[in-house]
mmCIF file of C-alpha atoms in Angstrom:
data_model
loop_
_atom_site.group_PDB
_atom_site.id
_atom_site.type_symbol
_atom_site.label_atom_id
_atom_site.label_comp_id
_atom_site.label_asym_id
_atom_site.label_seq_id
_atom_site.Cartn_x
_atom_site.Cartn_y
_atom_site.Cartn_z
ATOM 1 C CA MET A 1 95.978 113.575 115.355
ATOM 2 C CA SER A 2 98.201 111.759 112.439
ATOM 3 C CA LEU A 3 97.730 108.135 112.238
ATOM 4 C CA ARG A 4 101.651 108.013 113.462
ATOM 5 C CA LEU A 5 100.701 109.828 116.799
ATOM 6 C CA GLN A 6 97.248 107.644 116.951
ATOM 7 C CA LEU A 7 99.224 104.148 116.325
ATOM 8 C CA LEU A 8 101.602 104.976 119.594
ATOM 9 C CA THR A 9 98.556 106.390 121.837
ATOM 10 C CA LYS A 10 97.208 102.763 121.576
ATOM 11 C CA ILE A 11 100.059 101.154 121.679
ATOM 12 C CA LYS A 12 101.175 102.674 124.880
ATOM 13 C CA GLU A 13 97.433 101.770 126.121
ATOM 14 C CA LEU A 14 97.516 98.386 125.306
ATOM 15 C CA LEU A 15 100.815 97.755 126.672
ATOM 16 C CA LEU A 16 99.656 99.208 130.012
ATOM 17 C CA LYS A 17 96.690 97.263 129.925
ATOM 18 C CA TYR A 18 98.593 93.772 129.577
ATOM 19 C CA LYS A 19 101.612 95.073 131.213
ATOM 20 C CA ASP A 20 101.337 91.797 133.522
ATOM 21 C CA GLU A 21 101.346 89.581 130.618
ATOM 22 C CA LYS A 22 104.553 89.821 129.057
ATOM 23 C CA PRO A 23 103.635 91.669 125.935
ATOM 24 C CA SER A 24 105.595 91.790 122.888
ATOM 25 C CA ILE A 25 104.906 93.483 119.079
ATOM 26 C CA VAL A 26 105.292 92.589 116.119
ATOM 27 C CA LEU A 27 105.410 94.276 112.279
ATOM 28 C CA THR A 28 105.700 92.605 109.160
ATOM 29 C CA GLY A 29 105.283 94.477 105.634
ATOM 30 C CA HIS A 30 106.351 93.231 101.712
ATOM 31 C CA SER A 31 108.410 96.153 99.350
ATOM 32 C CA LEU A 32 107.341 99.419 100.493
ATOM 33 C CA GLY A 33 105.184 98.085 103.372
ATOM 34 C CA ALA A 34 108.236 96.321 104.801
ATOM 35 C CA THR A 35 110.084 100.168 104.659
ATOM 36 C CA GLU A 36 106.685 101.338 106.422
ATOM 37 C CA ALA A 37 107.773 98.262 108.946
ATOM 38 C CA VAL A 38 111.033 98.998 109.795
ATOM 39 C CA LEU A 39 110.348 102.360 110.532
ATOM 40 C CA ALA A 40 107.126 101.586 112.832
ATOM 41 C CA ALA A 41 108.981 99.651 114.727
ATOM 42 C CA TYR A 42 111.623 101.416 115.460
ATOM 43 C CA ASP A 43 109.664 104.335 116.615
ATOM 44 C CA ILE A 44 107.977 102.133 119.208
ATOM 45 C CA ALA A 45 110.976 101.103 120.378
ATOM 46 C CA GLU A 46 111.602 104.496 120.288
ATOM 47 C CA ASN A 47 109.101 106.205 121.536
ATOM 48 C CA ALA A 48 106.253 103.516 122.793
ATOM 49 C CA SER A 49 107.356 100.643 124.451
ATOM 50 C CA SER A 50 109.687 100.179 127.709
ATOM 51 C CA ASP A 51 113.061 98.213 126.836
ATOM 52 C CA ASP A 52 111.247 94.974 128.438
ATOM 53 C CA VAL A 53 108.547 94.585 125.527
ATOM 54 C CA PRO A 54 110.295 93.019 122.098
ATOM 55 C CA VAL A 55 109.430 94.983 119.131
ATOM 56 C CA THR A 56 110.329 92.417 116.227
ATOM 57 C CA GLY A 57 109.927 93.309 112.014
ATOM 58 C CA ILE A 58 109.840 90.493 110.266
ATOM 59 C CA VAL A 59 109.703 91.927 106.737
ATOM 60 C CA PHE A 60 110.175 91.043 102.853
ATOM 61 C CA GLY A 61 111.646 91.869 99.936
ATOM 62 C CA CYS A 62 112.317 95.490 102.098
ATOM 63 C CA PRO A 63 114.582 97.751 99.947
ATOM 64 C CA GLN A 64 116.838 99.917 101.791
ATOM 65 C CA VAL A 65 115.428 102.472 104.711
ATOM 66 C CA GLY A 66 118.273 104.376 106.147
ATOM 67 C CA ASN A 67 122.118 105.294 106.640
ATOM 68 C CA LYS A 68 124.652 103.827 108.826
ATOM 69 C CA GLU A 69 123.206 105.838 111.218
ATOM 70 C CA PHE A 70 119.764 104.761 111.124
ATOM 71 C CA LYS A 71 121.463 100.946 111.361
ATOM 72 C CA ASP A 72 123.339 102.132 114.833
ATOM 73 C CA GLU A 73 119.758 103.619 116.362
ATOM 74 C CA VAL A 74 118.087 100.149 115.204
ATOM 75 C CA THR A 75 120.722 98.329 117.352
ATOM 76 C CA ARG A 76 121.046 100.154 120.058
ATOM 77 C CA HIS A 77 117.668 99.111 121.223
ATOM 78 C CA LYS A 78 118.511 95.629 122.562
ATOM 79 C CA ASN A 79 114.918 94.904 122.411
ATOM 80 C CA LEU A 80 114.506 96.181 118.767
ATOM 81 C CA LYS A 81 114.919 92.974 116.124
ATOM 82 C CA ILE A 82 114.133 93.221 112.573
ATOM 83 C CA LEU A 83 114.186 89.659 110.188
ATOM 84 C CA HIS A 84 114.297 90.688 106.492
ATOM 85 C CA VAL A 85 113.255 88.251 104.681
ATOM 86 C CA ARG A 86 114.549 88.426 101.347
ATOM 87 C CA ASN A 87 115.068 86.765 97.501
ATOM 88 C CA THR A 88 118.655 86.640 96.585
ATOM 89 C CA ILE A 89 118.149 87.492 93.259
ATOM 90 C CA ASP A 90 115.179 90.109 93.757
ATOM 91 C CA LEU A 91 116.431 93.788 92.383
ATOM 92 C CA LEU A 92 114.715 95.729 94.673
ATOM 93 C CA THR A 93 116.275 95.134 97.823
ATOM 94 C CA ARG A 94 119.736 96.434 96.835
ATOM 95 C CA TYR A 95 117.996 100.128 96.400
ATOM 96 C CA PRO A 96 118.561 103.339 96.934
ATOM 97 C CA GLY A 97 122.382 101.559 97.357
ATOM 98 C CA GLY A 98 125.162 102.261 99.058
ATOM 99 C CA LEU A 99 126.861 105.254 96.583
ATOM 100 C CA LEU A 100 123.867 107.174 98.235
ATOM 101 C CA GLY A 101 124.386 105.725 102.310
ATOM 102 C CA TYR A 102 122.429 103.395 102.629
ATOM 103 C CA VAL A 103 122.673 100.387 104.253
ATOM 104 C CA ASP A 104 120.944 96.748 104.832
ATOM 105 C CA ILE A 105 119.420 96.982 108.224
ATOM 106 C CA GLY A 106 118.651 93.990 110.503
ATOM 107 C CA THR A 107 119.398 90.562 109.665
ATOM 108 C CA ASN A 108 119.079 89.152 106.435
ATOM 109 C CA PHE A 109 117.392 85.711 105.971
ATOM 110 C CA VAL A 110 118.506 84.889 102.115
ATOM 111 C CA ILE A 111 115.917 82.207 99.831
ATOM 112 C CA ASP A 112 116.150 81.341 96.418
ATOM 113 C CA THR A 113 113.231 80.725 94.684
ATOM 114 C CA LYS A 114 115.374 79.140 92.050
ATOM 115 C CA LYS A 115 115.378 76.188 94.298
ATOM 116 C CA SER A 116 111.371 75.784 94.152
ATOM 117 C CA PRO A 117 111.057 72.998 91.826
ATOM 118 C CA TYR A 118 106.833 74.558 91.121
ATOM 119 C CA LEU A 119 107.998 77.632 89.824
ATOM 120 C CA LYS A 120 109.536 78.977 85.796
ATOM 121 C CA ASP A 121 112.770 80.090 85.631
ATOM 122 C CA SER A 122 111.282 83.439 85.538
ATOM 123 C CA ARG A 123 113.484 87.017 83.823
ATOM 124 C CA ASN A 124 111.229 88.861 85.325
ATOM 125 C CA PRO A 125 111.832 91.138 88.196
ATOM 126 C CA GLY A 126 108.257 91.012 89.519
ATOM 127 C CA ASP A 127 108.328 87.593 90.181
ATOM 128 C CA TRP A 128 111.657 87.766 91.896
ATOM 129 C CA HIS A 129 110.519 90.574 94.043
ATOM 130 C CA ASN A 130 106.494 88.727 94.810
ATOM 131 C CA LEU A 131 105.465 88.152 97.820
ATOM 132 C CA GLN A 132 103.366 84.838 97.336
ATOM 133 C CA ALA A 133 106.322 83.402 95.858
ATOM 134 C CA MET A 134 108.628 84.120 98.258
ATOM 135 C CA LEU A 135 106.607 82.387 101.443
ATOM 136 C CA HIS A 136 105.867 79.584 99.052
ATOM 137 C CA VAL A 137 110.075 79.657 99.101
ATOM 138 C CA VAL A 138 109.991 79.871 103.045
ATOM 139 C CA ALA A 139 107.852 77.066 103.071
ATOM 140 C CA GLY A 140 110.033 74.475 101.615
ATOM 141 C CA TRP A 141 113.135 75.718 102.583
ATOM 142 C CA ASN A 142 115.729 73.887 104.149
ATOM 143 C CA GLY A 143 119.129 75.815 103.831
ATOM 144 C CA LYS A 144 121.239 76.723 100.868
ATOM 145 C CA LYS A 145 122.729 73.847 100.314
ATOM 146 C CA GLY A 146 119.572 71.688 101.541
ATOM 147 C CA GLU A 147 117.282 69.889 99.346
ATOM 148 C CA PHE A 148 113.472 72.005 98.703
ATOM 149 C CA LYS A 149 110.812 70.494 100.424
ATOM 150 C CA LEU A 150 107.277 71.980 101.565
ATOM 151 C CA MET A 151 107.440 71.404 105.504
ATOM 152 C CA VAL A 152 104.291 73.893 105.846
ATOM 153 C CA LYS A 153 100.672 72.993 104.841
ATOM 154 C CA ARG A 154 100.785 76.382 102.332
ATOM 155 C CA SER A 155 98.488 76.151 99.035
ATOM 156 C CA ILE A 156 101.202 76.529 95.912
ATOM 157 C CA ALA A 157 98.164 78.089 93.828
ATOM 158 C CA LEU A 158 98.681 81.291 95.741
ATOM 159 C CA VAL A 159 101.658 82.135 94.402
ATOM 160 C CA ASN A 160 99.657 82.818 90.727
ATOM 161 C CA LYS A 161 97.712 85.282 92.813
ATOM 162 C CA SER A 162 98.930 88.257 90.736
ATOM 163 C CA CYS A 163 101.409 86.530 88.430
ATOM 164 C CA GLU A 164 102.275 83.493 86.408
ATOM 165 C CA PHE A 165 105.230 82.432 87.934
ATOM 166 C CA LEU A 166 104.162 78.958 88.356
ATOM 167 C CA LYS A 167 105.262 76.195 86.011
ATOM 168 C CA ASP A 168 102.869 75.338 83.922
ATOM 169 C CA GLU A 169 102.166 71.724 84.586
ATOM 170 C CA CYS A 170 100.585 73.058 88.311
ATOM 171 C CA LEU A 171 97.721 73.287 86.114
ATOM 172 C CA VAL A 172 96.965 77.510 87.596
ATOM 173 C CA PRO A 173 96.172 79.720 85.835
ATOM 174 C CA GLY A 174 97.794 83.579 86.213
ATOM 175 C CA SER A 175 96.527 86.228 87.978
ATOM 176 C CA TRP A 176 93.976 84.316 89.364
ATOM 177 C CA TRP A 177 93.128 86.721 92.070
ATOM 178 C CA VAL A 178 90.220 88.781 90.210
ATOM 179 C CA GLU A 179 86.274 88.327 90.703
ATOM 180 C CA LYS A 180 85.058 84.589 90.538
ATOM 181 C CA ASN A 181 89.139 83.570 90.125
ATOM 182 C CA LYS A 182 89.352 82.137 87.088
ATOM 183 C CA GLY A 183 87.780 78.982 87.925
ATOM 184 C CA MET A 184 89.803 78.549 91.330
ATOM 185 C CA ILE A 185 88.348 77.173 94.198
ATOM 186 C CA LYS A 186 89.099 75.928 97.780
ATOM 187 C CA ASP A 187 88.824 72.220 97.744
ATOM 188 C CA GLU A 188 87.242 70.245 101.286
ATOM 189 C CA THR A 189 90.944 70.697 102.484
ATOM 190 C CA GLY A 190 91.281 74.039 102.059
ATOM 191 C CA GLU A 191 93.425 73.874 99.267
ATOM 192 C CA TRP A 192 93.423 76.019 96.239
ATOM 193 C CA VAL A 193 92.139 74.353 92.836
ATOM 194 C CA ILE A 194 90.498 74.309 89.646
ATOM 195 C CA ALA A 195 86.464 74.212 90.140
ATOM 196 C CA PRO A 196 85.084 71.233 87.930
ATOM 197 C CA VAL A 197 83.075 71.357 85.104
ATOM 198 C CA GLU A 198 79.322 71.112 85.985
ATOM 199 C CA GLU A 199 77.860 68.378 84.191
ATOM 200 C CA GLU A 200 75.157 70.328 82.001
ATOM 201 C CA PRO A 201 71.524 68.796 82.556
ATOM 202 C CA GLU A 202 70.051 66.665 79.645
ATOM 203 C CA PRO A 203 67.498 68.519 77.543
ATOM 204 C CA GLU A 204 64.427 67.004 77.930
ATOM 205 C CA PHE A 205 62.266 66.381 74.578
#
């Protein structure tokens, strides 16, 4: 049995089991995983759930998935909603592009990583597409014209897990999500910080 059929079968089982509890289904993903989440959300709405079960896809940095006909199919399902969190300078979200017949699917929630005072003015397209950077900006987003202010307790150090997008004065090493995390540890508040230097014992003479 394919993974798709296993997923649809399991979802049908769970919907039947919890039919008296107003169930809902949420899928999420980033980049390629975002496209898969969009397709899976549509597939579930089409083949596994009833119209009274909300199906939502919350995706980040999603390349364009289908053409206008597919968009119309998604829109046809009143219980299916797609929210696309997209960095305005992220190039990958613009492809494959209209010349090949592709269109945007769902509602775009457009953010701008340039609004964060913690991030470098990077010229690296990989930084523009970075999931942790997008989550960081969402945590402080107050609209296109609003002031960036972190309203959600989320460590800024997470931005640099696999890149060097944070400004140097943040004192977070780049690409630290490796063995021993380049000295990064969680303190008692749950914040990621550089581990304190251990004092070496004085030699005994």
